Amino acid sequence: MAKLEQTLTEMLTPAVEALGFELLGIEFVRAGKHSTLRVYIDHPDGINVDHCADVSHQISAVLDVEDPISTEYNLEVSSPGMDRPLFKEAHYAQVIGEVVSVRLRMPMDNRRNFKGKVTSCENGTLSLEVDGEAFQLAIANIEKGNLVPSFD
């Protein structure tokens, strides 16, 4: 996780949890004046637009006081959706047996993108089966990971 995302996660988690939600993760997409701070929240009963609005107001207040981002940005608060983003080792451990898509920061075997079934996740290592071949990926080297929706 990038330093800014880590700082924001630590800063905003208490505010999100105070409202009864889980902060799944944060993405900051830099694009000049059109940068986006995307905050993913979850709850066992699901997320609706009112939940997103409540969390948005709460974390906007924290961001206004702390001012951790020096550039202009748009704030988006979202449910994880069907293609749930995976940020932490625990998130990958929850989807063992499911198909995920990951992009690495640094290439492994001359490739950065992997899509396969999670066979295990422990001790900082994600094990994937991709087209019958096993890969061991360091969680710390994963830039972006998502669950691939299944429509069975």
Coordinates of N, CA, C and O in Angstrom, one line a residue:
M1 N 0.8 -1.2 0.0 CA 0.0 0.0 0.0 C 0.9 1.2 0.0 O 1.9 1.3 0.7
A2 N 0.5 2.2 -0.8 CA 1.3 3.4 -0.9 C 1.2 4.2 0.4 O 0.3 4.0 1.2
K3 N 2.2 5.0 0.7 CA 2.3 5.8 1.9 C 1.0 6.6 2.2 O 0.5 6.6 3.3
L4 N 0.6 7.4 1.1 CA -0.6 8.2 1.3 C -1.8 7.4 1.7 O -2.6 7.7 2.6
E5 N -2.0 6.3 1.0 CA -3.2 5.4 1.2 C -3.1 4.8 2.7 O -4.1 4.7 3.4
Q6 N -1.9 4.5 3.1 CA -1.7 3.9 4.4 C -2.0 5.0 5.5 O -2.7 4.7 6.5
T7 N -1.5 6.2 5.3 CA -1.8 7.3 6.2 C -3.3 7.6 6.3 O -3.9 7.8 7.3
L8 N -4.0 7.7 5.1 CA -5.4 7.9 5.1 C -6.2 6.8 5.7 O -7.2 7.1 6.4
T9 N -5.8 5.6 5.5 CA -6.5 4.4 6.1 C -6.4 4.6 7.7 O -7.4 4.4 8.3
E10 N -5.2 4.9 8.2 CA -5.1 5.0 9.6 C -5.9 6.2 10.2 O -6.5 6.1 11.2
M11 N -6.0 7.3 9.4 CA -6.7 8.5 9.8 C -8.2 8.3 9.8 O -8.9 8.8 10.7
L12 N -8.7 7.6 8.8 CA -10.1 7.5 8.5 C -10.8 6.3 9.1 O -12.0 6.3 9.3
T13 N -10.1 5.3 9.5 CA -10.7 4.0 10.0 C -11.5 4.3 11.3 O -12.7 3.8 11.3
P14 N -11.0 5.1 12.2 CA -11.9 5.3 13.4 C -13.2 6.0 13.1 O -14.2 5.7 13.7
A15 N -13.2 6.9 12.2 CA -14.4 7.7 11.8 C -15.4 6.7 11.2 O -16.6 6.8 11.4
V16 N -14.9 5.9 10.3 CA -15.8 4.9 9.6 C -16.4 3.9 10.6 O -17.6 3.6 10.6
E17 N -15.5 3.4 11.4 CA -15.9 2.4 12.4 C -16.9 2.9 13.4 O -17.8 2.2 13.9
A18 N -16.8 4.2 13.7 CA -17.7 4.9 14.7 C -19.1 4.9 14.1 O -20.1 4.9 14.9
L19 N -19.3 4.8 12.8 CA -20.6 4.8 12.2 C -21.1 3.3 12.1 O -22.2 3.1 11.5
G20 N -20.2 2.4 12.4 CA -20.6 1.0 12.4 C -20.3 0.3 11.1 O -20.8 -0.8 10.8
F21 N -19.4 0.8 10.3 CA -19.0 0.2 9.0 C -17.5 -0.2 9.1 O -16.7 0.2 9.9
E22 N -17.1 -1.1 8.1 CA -15.7 -1.5 8.0 C -15.1 -0.7 6.9 O -15.7 -0.6 5.8
L23 N -13.9 -0.1 7.1 CA -13.2 0.5 6.0 C -12.4 -0.6 5.3 O -11.4 -1.1 5.9
L24 N -12.8 -1.0 4.1 CA -12.1 -2.0 3.4 C -10.8 -1.6 2.9 O -9.8 -2.3 2.9
G25 N -10.7 -0.4 2.3 CA -9.5 0.1 1.7 C -9.7 1.5 1.0 O -10.9 1.9 0.9
I26 N -8.6 2.1 0.6 CA -8.6 3.4 0.0 C -7.8 3.4 -1.2 O -6.7 2.8 -1.3
E27 N -8.3 4.0 -2.3 CA -7.5 4.2 -3.5 C -7.4 5.8 -3.7 O -8.4 6.4 -3.7
F28 N -6.2 6.2 -4.0 CA -6.1 7.6 -4.5 C -5.6 7.6 -5.9 O -4.4 7.2 -6.1
V29 N -6.4 8.1 -6.8 CA -6.1 8.1 -8.2 C -5.7 9.5 -8.6 O -6.5 10.4 -8.6
R30 N -4.4 9.7 -8.9 CA -3.9 11.0 -9.2 C -4.1 11.3 -10.7 O -3.8 10.6 -11.6
A31 N -4.8 12.5 -10.9 CA -5.0 13.0 -12.2 C -5.1 14.5 -12.2 O -6.1 15.1 -12.7
G32 N -4.1 15.1 -11.7 CA -4.1 16.6 -11.6 C -5.3 17.1 -10.8 O -5.5 16.7 -9.7
K33 N -6.1 18.0 -11.4 CA -7.3 18.6 -10.8 C -8.4 17.6 -10.7 O -9.5 17.9 -10.1
H34 N -8.3 16.5 -11.4 CA -9.4 15.5 -11.4 C -9.0 14.3 -10.6 O -9.5 13.2 -11.0
S35 N -8.2 14.4 -9.6 CA -7.8 13.2 -8.8 C -9.0 12.8 -8.0 O -9.9 13.6 -7.7
T36 N -9.0 11.5 -7.6 CA -10.1 10.9 -6.9 C -9.6 10.1 -5.7 O -8.7 9.3 -5.8
L37 N -10.3 10.4 -4.6 CA -10.0 9.6 -3.3 C -11.2 8.7 -3.2 O -12.4 9.2 -3.0
R38 N -11.0 7.4 -3.4 CA -12.1 6.4 -3.4 C -12.0 5.6 -2.1 O -10.9 5.0 -1.8
V39 N -13.0 5.6 -1.3 CA -13.1 4.9 0.0 C -14.1 3.8 -0.1 O -15.3 4.1 -0.4
Y40 N -13.7 2.6 0.2 CA -14.6 1.4 0.1 C -15.0 1.1 1.5 O -14.1 0.9 2.4
I41 N -16.3 0.9 1.7 CA -16.8 0.6 3.0 C -17.7 -0.7 2.9 O -18.2 -1.0 1.8
D42 N -17.9 -1.4 4.0 CA -18.7 -2.6 4.0 C -19.4 -2.8 5.3 O -19.0 -2.2 6.3
H43 N -20.5 -3.6 5.3 CA -21.2 -3.9 6.5 C -21.9 -5.3 6.2 O -22.3 -5.5 5.1
P44 N -22.0 -6.1 7.2 CA -22.6 -7.4 7.0 C -24.0 -7.3 6.4 O -24.4 -8.3 5.7
D45 N -24.8 -6.3 6.6 CA -26.1 -6.1 6.0 C -26.1 -5.4 4.7 O -27.2 -5.1 4.1
G46 N -24.9 -5.1 4.2 CA -24.8 -4.5 2.9 C -24.7 -2.9 3.0 O -24.7 -2.4 4.1
I47 N -24.5 -2.3 1.9 CA -24.3 -0.8 1.9 C -25.3 -0.2 0.9 O -25.6 -0.8 -0.2
N48 N -25.9 0.9 1.3 CA -26.8 1.6 0.4 C -26.3 3.1 0.3 O -25.3 3.5 0.9
V49 N -27.0 3.8 -0.5 CA -26.5 5.2 -0.8 C -26.5 6.1 0.4 O -25.7 7.0 0.6
D50 N -27.5 5.9 1.3 CA -27.5 6.7 2.5 C -26.3 6.4 3.4 O -25.7 7.3 4.0
H51 N -25.9 5.1 3.5 CA -24.7 4.8 4.2 C -23.4 5.5 3.6 O -22.6 6.1 4.4
C52 N -23.3 5.5 2.3 CA -22.2 6.2 1.7 C -22.2 7.7 2.0 O -21.2 8.3 2.2
A53 N -23.4 8.3 2.0 CA -23.5 9.7 2.3 C -23.1 10.0 3.7 O -22.4 11.0 4.0
D54 N -23.6 9.2 4.6 CA -23.2 9.4 6.0 C -21.7 9.3 6.2 O -21.1 10.1 6.9
V55 N -21.1 8.3 5.6 CA -19.6 8.1 5.8 C -18.9 9.2 5.1 O -17.9 9.8 5.6
S56 N -19.4 9.6 3.9 CA -18.8 10.8 3.2 C -18.8 12.0 4.1 O -17.7 12.7 4.1
H57 N -19.9 12.3 4.7 CA -19.9 13.5 5.6 C -18.9 13.4 6.7 O -18.2 14.4 7.1
Q58 N -18.9 12.2 7.3 CA -18.0 12.0 8.5 C -16.5 12.2 8.1 O -15.8 12.8 8.8
I59 N -16.1 11.5 7.0 CA -14.7 11.5 6.7 C -14.3 12.9 6.0 O -13.2 13.3 6.1
S60 N -15.3 13.6 5.4 CA -15.0 14.9 4.9 C -14.6 15.8 6.0 O -13.7 16.6 5.8
A61 N -15.3 15.7 7.1 CA -14.9 16.5 8.3 C -13.5 16.2 8.8 O -12.7 17.2 9.1
V62 N -13.2 15.0 8.8 CA -11.8 14.6 9.2 C -10.8 15.1 8.2 O -9.7 15.7 8.6
L63 N -11.1 15.0 6.9 CA -10.1 15.4 5.9 C -10.0 16.9 5.9 O -8.9 17.5 5.7
D64 N -11.1 17.7 6.2 CA -11.0 19.1 6.3 C -10.1 19.6 7.4 O -9.3 20.5 7.2
V65 N -10.1 18.9 8.5 CA -9.3 19.3 9.7 C -7.9 18.9 9.5 O -6.9 19.7 9.7
E66 N -7.7 17.6 9.1 CA -6.3 17.1 8.9 C -5.6 17.6 7.7 O -4.4 17.7 7.7
D67 N -6.3 17.8 6.6 CA -5.8 18.2 5.3 C -4.6 17.5 4.8 O -3.5 18.0 4.6
P68 N -4.7 16.1 4.7 CA -3.6 15.3 4.3 C -3.2 15.3 2.8 O -2.1 14.9 2.4
I69 N -4.1 15.8 2.0 CA -3.9 15.8 0.5 C -3.8 17.3 0.1 O -4.7 18.1 0.2
S70 N -2.6 17.6 -0.5 CA -2.4 19.0 -0.9 C -3.0 19.4 -2.2 O -3.1 20.6 -2.5
T71 N -3.4 18.5 -3.0 CA -4.0 18.8 -4.3 C -5.6 18.7 -4.3 O -6.1 18.2 -3.3
E72 N -6.2 19.2 -5.3 CA -7.7 19.1 -5.4 C -8.0 17.6 -5.7 O -7.3 16.9 -6.4
Y73 N -9.2 17.2 -5.2 CA -9.6 15.8 -5.5 C -11.1 15.7 -5.2 O -11.7 16.5 -4.6
N74 N -11.7 14.7 -5.8 CA -13.1 14.3 -5.5 C -13.1 13.1 -4.6 O -12.4 12.2 -4.7
L75 N -14.0 13.2 -3.6 CA -14.2 12.1 -2.7 C -15.3 11.2 -3.1 O -16.4 11.7 -3.4
E76 N -15.1 9.9 -3.2 CA -16.1 8.9 -3.5 C -16.1 7.9 -2.4 O -15.1 7.3 -2.1
V77 N -17.3 7.6 -1.9 CA -17.5 6.6 -0.9 C -18.3 5.5 -1.5 O -19.4 5.8 -2.1
S78 N -17.9 4.2 -1.5 CA -18.5 3.2 -2.3 C -18.6 1.9 -1.6 O -17.7 1.6 -0.7
S79 N -19.6 1.1 -1.9 CA -19.6 -0.3 -1.5 C -18.5 -1.0 -2.4 O -18.1 -0.6 -3.4
P80 N -18.1 -2.2 -1.9 CA -17.1 -2.9 -2.7 C -17.6 -3.5 -4.1 O -16.8 -3.7 -5.0
G81 N -18.9 -3.7 -4.2 CA -19.5 -4.2 -5.4 C -19.1 -5.7 -5.7 O -18.5 -6.3 -4.9
M82 N -19.6 -6.1 -6.8 CA -19.3 -7.6 -7.2 C -17.9 -7.9 -7.4 O -17.4 -9.0 -7.2
D83 N -17.1 -6.9 -8.0 CA -15.7 -7.1 -8.3 C -14.9 -6.5 -7.1 O -13.9 -5.8 -7.3
R84 N -15.3 -6.9 -5.9 CA -14.7 -6.4 -4.7 C -13.2 -6.2 -4.7 O -12.5 -7.1 -5.0
P85 N -12.8 -5.0 -4.4 CA -11.3 -4.8 -4.3 C -10.8 -5.5 -3.1 O -11.4 -5.6 -2.1
L86 N -9.6 -6.0 -3.2 CA -8.9 -6.7 -2.1 C -7.7 -5.9 -1.7 O -6.8 -5.7 -2.6
F87 N -7.6 -5.5 -0.5 CA -6.5 -4.7 -0.1 C -5.5 -5.3 0.9 O -4.3 -5.1 0.9
K88 N -6.0 -6.2 1.8 CA -5.2 -6.8 2.8 C -5.1 -8.3 2.7 O -6.0 -8.9 2.0
E89 N -4.2 -8.9 3.4 CA -4.0 -10.4 3.3 C -5.3 -11.0 3.8 O -5.7 -12.0 3.2
A90 N -6.0 -10.5 4.8 CA -7.2 -11.1 5.3 C -8.3 -11.1 4.2 O -9.1 -12.0 4.2
H91 N -8.3 -10.1 3.3 CA -9.3 -10.1 2.3 C -9.1 -11.2 1.3 O -10.0 -11.9 0.8
Y92 N -7.8 -11.5 1.0 CA -7.5 -12.6 0.1 C -7.8 -14.0 0.8 O -8.3 -14.9 0.1
A93 N -7.6 -14.1 2.1 CA -7.9 -15.3 2.8 C -9.4 -15.6 2.8 O -9.8 -16.7 2.9
Q94 N -10.2 -14.5 2.8 CA -11.7 -14.7 2.8 C -12.2 -15.2 1.4 O -13.3 -15.7 1.4
V95 N -11.4 -15.2 0.4 CA -11.9 -15.6 -0.9 C -11.1 -16.8 -1.5 O -11.1 -17.0 -2.7
I96 N -10.6 -17.7 -0.6 CA -10.0 -18.9 -1.0 C -11.0 -19.7 -1.8 O -12.1 -19.9 -1.4
G97 N -10.6 -20.2 -2.9 CA -11.4 -21.0 -3.8 C -12.1 -20.1 -4.9 O -12.7 -20.7 -5.8
E98 N -12.0 -18.8 -4.7 CA -12.6 -17.9 -5.7 C -11.5 -17.4 -6.7 O -10.3 -17.6 -6.5
V99 N -11.9 -16.9 -7.8 CA -11.0 -16.3 -8.8 C -10.8 -14.9 -8.6 O -11.7 -14.1 -8.3
V100 N -9.5 -14.5 -8.6 CA -9.2 -13.1 -8.4 C -8.3 -12.6 -9.6 O -7.7 -13.4 -10.3
S101 N -8.2 -11.3 -9.7 CA -7.3 -10.7 -10.7 C -6.4 -9.8 -9.9 O -6.9 -8.9 -9.1
V102 N -5.1 -9.9 -10.1 CA -4.1 -9.1 -9.4 C -3.1 -8.5 -10.4 O -2.8 -9.0 -11.4
R103 N -2.7 -7.2 -10.1 CA -1.6 -6.6 -10.8 C -0.5 -6.3 -9.8 O -0.7 -5.7 -8.7
L104 N 0.7 -6.7 -10.2 CA 1.8 -6.6 -9.3 C 2.5 -5.2 -9.5 O 2.5 -4.7 -10.6
R105 N 3.2 -4.7 -8.5 CA 4.0 -3.5 -8.6 C 5.3 -3.8 -9.4 O 5.6 -3.1 -10.3
M106 N 5.9 -4.9 -9.1 CA 7.1 -5.4 -9.8 C 6.8 -6.7 -10.5 O 6.3 -7.6 -9.9
P107 N 7.2 -6.8 -11.8 CA 6.9 -8.1 -12.5 C 7.5 -9.3 -11.9 O 8.6 -9.3 -11.2
M108 N 6.8 -10.4 -12.0 CA 7.3 -11.7 -11.6 C 7.2 -12.6 -12.9 O 6.2 -12.7 -13.5
D109 N 8.3 -13.3 -13.2 CA 8.3 -14.1 -14.4 C 7.9 -13.3 -15.7 O 7.1 -13.8 -16.5
N110 N 8.4 -12.1 -15.7 CA 8.1 -11.2 -16.8 C 6.6 -10.8 -17.0 O 6.2 -10.5 -18.1
R111 N 5.9 -10.9 -16.0 CA 4.5 -10.5 -16.1 C 4.0 -9.8 -14.8 O 4.5 -10.1 -13.7
R112 N 3.0 -8.9 -14.9 CA 2.5 -8.2 -13.8 C 1.1 -8.5 -13.5 O 0.6 -8.3 -12.4
N113 N 0.4 -9.1 -14.5 CA -1.1 -9.4 -14.3 C -1.3 -10.9 -14.2 O -0.8 -11.7 -15.0
F114 N -2.1 -11.3 -13.2 CA -2.4 -12.7 -12.9 C -3.9 -12.8 -12.7 O -4.5 -11.9 -12.0
K115 N -4.5 -13.8 -13.2 CA -6.0 -14.1 -12.9 C -6.1 -15.6 -12.7 O -5.8 -16.4 -13.6
G116 N -6.5 -15.9 -11.5 CA -6.6 -17.3 -11.2 C -7.3 -17.6 -9.9 O -7.7 -16.6 -9.2
K117 N -7.4 -18.8 -9.5 CA -8.1 -19.3 -8.3 C -7.2 -19.2 -7.1 O -6.0 -19.7 -7.2
V118 N -7.7 -18.6 -6.0 CA -6.9 -18.5 -4.8 C -6.9 -19.9 -4.1 O -7.9 -20.4 -3.8
T119 N -5.7 -20.4 -4.0 CA -5.6 -21.7 -3.3 C -5.2 -21.6 -1.8 O -5.6 -22.5 -1.0
S120 N -4.5 -20.6 -1.5 CA -4.2 -20.3 -0.1 C -3.7 -18.9 0.1 O -3.3 -18.2 -0.9
C121 N -3.7 -18.4 1.3 CA -3.1 -17.1 1.6 C -2.7 -17.1 3.0 O -3.5 -17.1 3.9
E122 N -1.4 -17.0 3.2 CA -0.8 -17.0 4.6 C 0.6 -16.5 4.6 O 1.3 -16.6 3.6
N123 N 1.0 -15.9 5.7 CA 2.4 -15.4 5.9 C 2.8 -14.5 4.8 O 3.9 -14.5 4.3
G124 N 1.9 -13.6 4.4 CA 2.2 -12.6 3.4 C 2.3 -13.1 1.9 O 2.8 -12.4 1.1
T125 N 1.9 -14.3 1.7 CA 2.0 -14.9 0.3 C 0.6 -15.4 -0.1 O -0.1 -16.1 0.6
L126 N 0.3 -15.0 -1.3 CA -1.0 -15.4 -2.0 C -0.6 -16.5 -3.0 O 0.3 -16.3 -3.8
S127 N -1.3 -17.6 -2.9 CA -1.1 -18.7 -3.8 C -2.2 -18.8 -4.8 O -3.4 -18.9 -4.4
L128 N -1.9 -18.7 -6.1 CA -2.9 -18.7 -7.1 C -2.6 -19.9 -8.1 O -1.5 -20.2 -8.4
E129 N -3.7 -20.4 -8.6 CA -3.6 -21.4 -9.7 C -4.1 -20.7 -10.9 O -5.3 -20.3 -11.0
V130 N -3.2 -20.5 -11.9 CA -3.5 -19.8 -13.1 C -3.3 -20.8 -14.3 O -2.1 -21.3 -14.5
D131 N -4.3 -21.2 -14.9 CA -4.3 -22.2 -16.0 C -3.5 -23.4 -15.7 O -2.6 -23.9 -16.4
G132 N -3.8 -24.0 -14.5 CA -3.1 -25.2 -14.0 C -1.7 -25.0 -13.5 O -1.1 -26.0 -13.0
E133 N -1.2 -23.8 -13.5 CA 0.1 -23.5 -13.0 C 0.0 -22.8 -11.6 O -0.8 -21.9 -11.5
A134 N 0.8 -23.2 -10.7 CA 0.8 -22.5 -9.3 C 1.8 -21.3 -9.3 O 2.9 -21.4 -9.8
F135 N 1.3 -20.2 -8.7 CA 2.1 -19.0 -8.5 C 2.0 -18.6 -7.0 O 1.0 -18.7 -6.4
Q136 N 3.2 -18.2 -6.5 CA 3.2 -17.7 -5.1 C 3.6 -16.2 -5.3 O 4.6 -15.8 -5.8
L137 N 2.6 -15.3 -4.9 CA 2.8 -13.9 -5.0 C 2.9 -13.2 -3.6 O 2.1 -13.5 -2.8
A138 N 3.8 -12.3 -3.5 CA 4.0 -11.6 -2.2 C 2.8 -10.6 -2.2 O 2.7 -9.8 -3.1
I139 N 2.1 -10.6 -1.1 CA 1.0 -9.6 -0.9 C 1.5 -8.2 -1.0 O 0.9 -7.3 -1.6
A140 N 2.7 -8.0 -0.4 CA 3.3 -6.6 -0.4 C 3.6 -6.1 -1.9 O 3.7 -4.9 -2.1
N141 N 3.7 -7.1 -2.8 CA 4.0 -6.7 -4.2 C 2.7 -6.5 -5.0 O 2.8 -6.2 -6.2
I142 N 1.5 -6.7 -4.4 CA 0.3 -6.5 -5.2 C -0.1 -5.1 -5.2 O -0.3 -4.5 -4.1
E143 N -0.2 -4.5 -6.4 CA -0.6 -3.1 -6.5 C -2.1 -3.0 -6.5 O -2.6 -2.0 -5.9
K144 N -2.8 -3.9 -7.1 CA -4.3 -3.9 -7.2 C -4.8 -5.3 -7.3 O -4.2 -6.1 -8.0
G145 N -5.8 -5.6 -6.5 CA -6.4 -6.9 -6.6 C -7.9 -6.8 -6.5 O -8.5 -6.0 -5.8
N146 N -8.6 -7.7 -7.3 CA -10.1 -7.7 -7.3 C -10.6 -9.1 -7.4 O -10.0 -9.9 -8.1
L147 N -11.7 -9.3 -6.7 CA -12.5 -10.6 -6.9 C -13.1 -10.5 -8.3 O -13.6 -9.5 -8.7
V148 N -13.0 -11.7 -9.0 CA -13.7 -11.7 -10.3 C -15.1 -12.3 -10.1 O -15.2 -13.4 -9.5
P149 N -16.1 -11.6 -10.4 CA -17.5 -12.0 -10.2 C -17.8 -13.4 -10.9 O -17.3 -13.6 -12.0
S150 N -18.5 -14.2 -10.1 CA -19.0 -15.5 -10.7 C -20.5 -15.5 -10.8 O -21.2 -15.1 -9.9
F151 N -21.0 -15.9 -11.9 CA -22.4 -15.9 -12.2 C -23.0 -17.3 -12.3 O -23.9 -17.6 -13.1
D152 N -22.5 -18.2 -11.4 CA -23.0 -19.6 -11.4 C -24.4 -19.7 -10.8 O -24.8 -19.1 -9.9

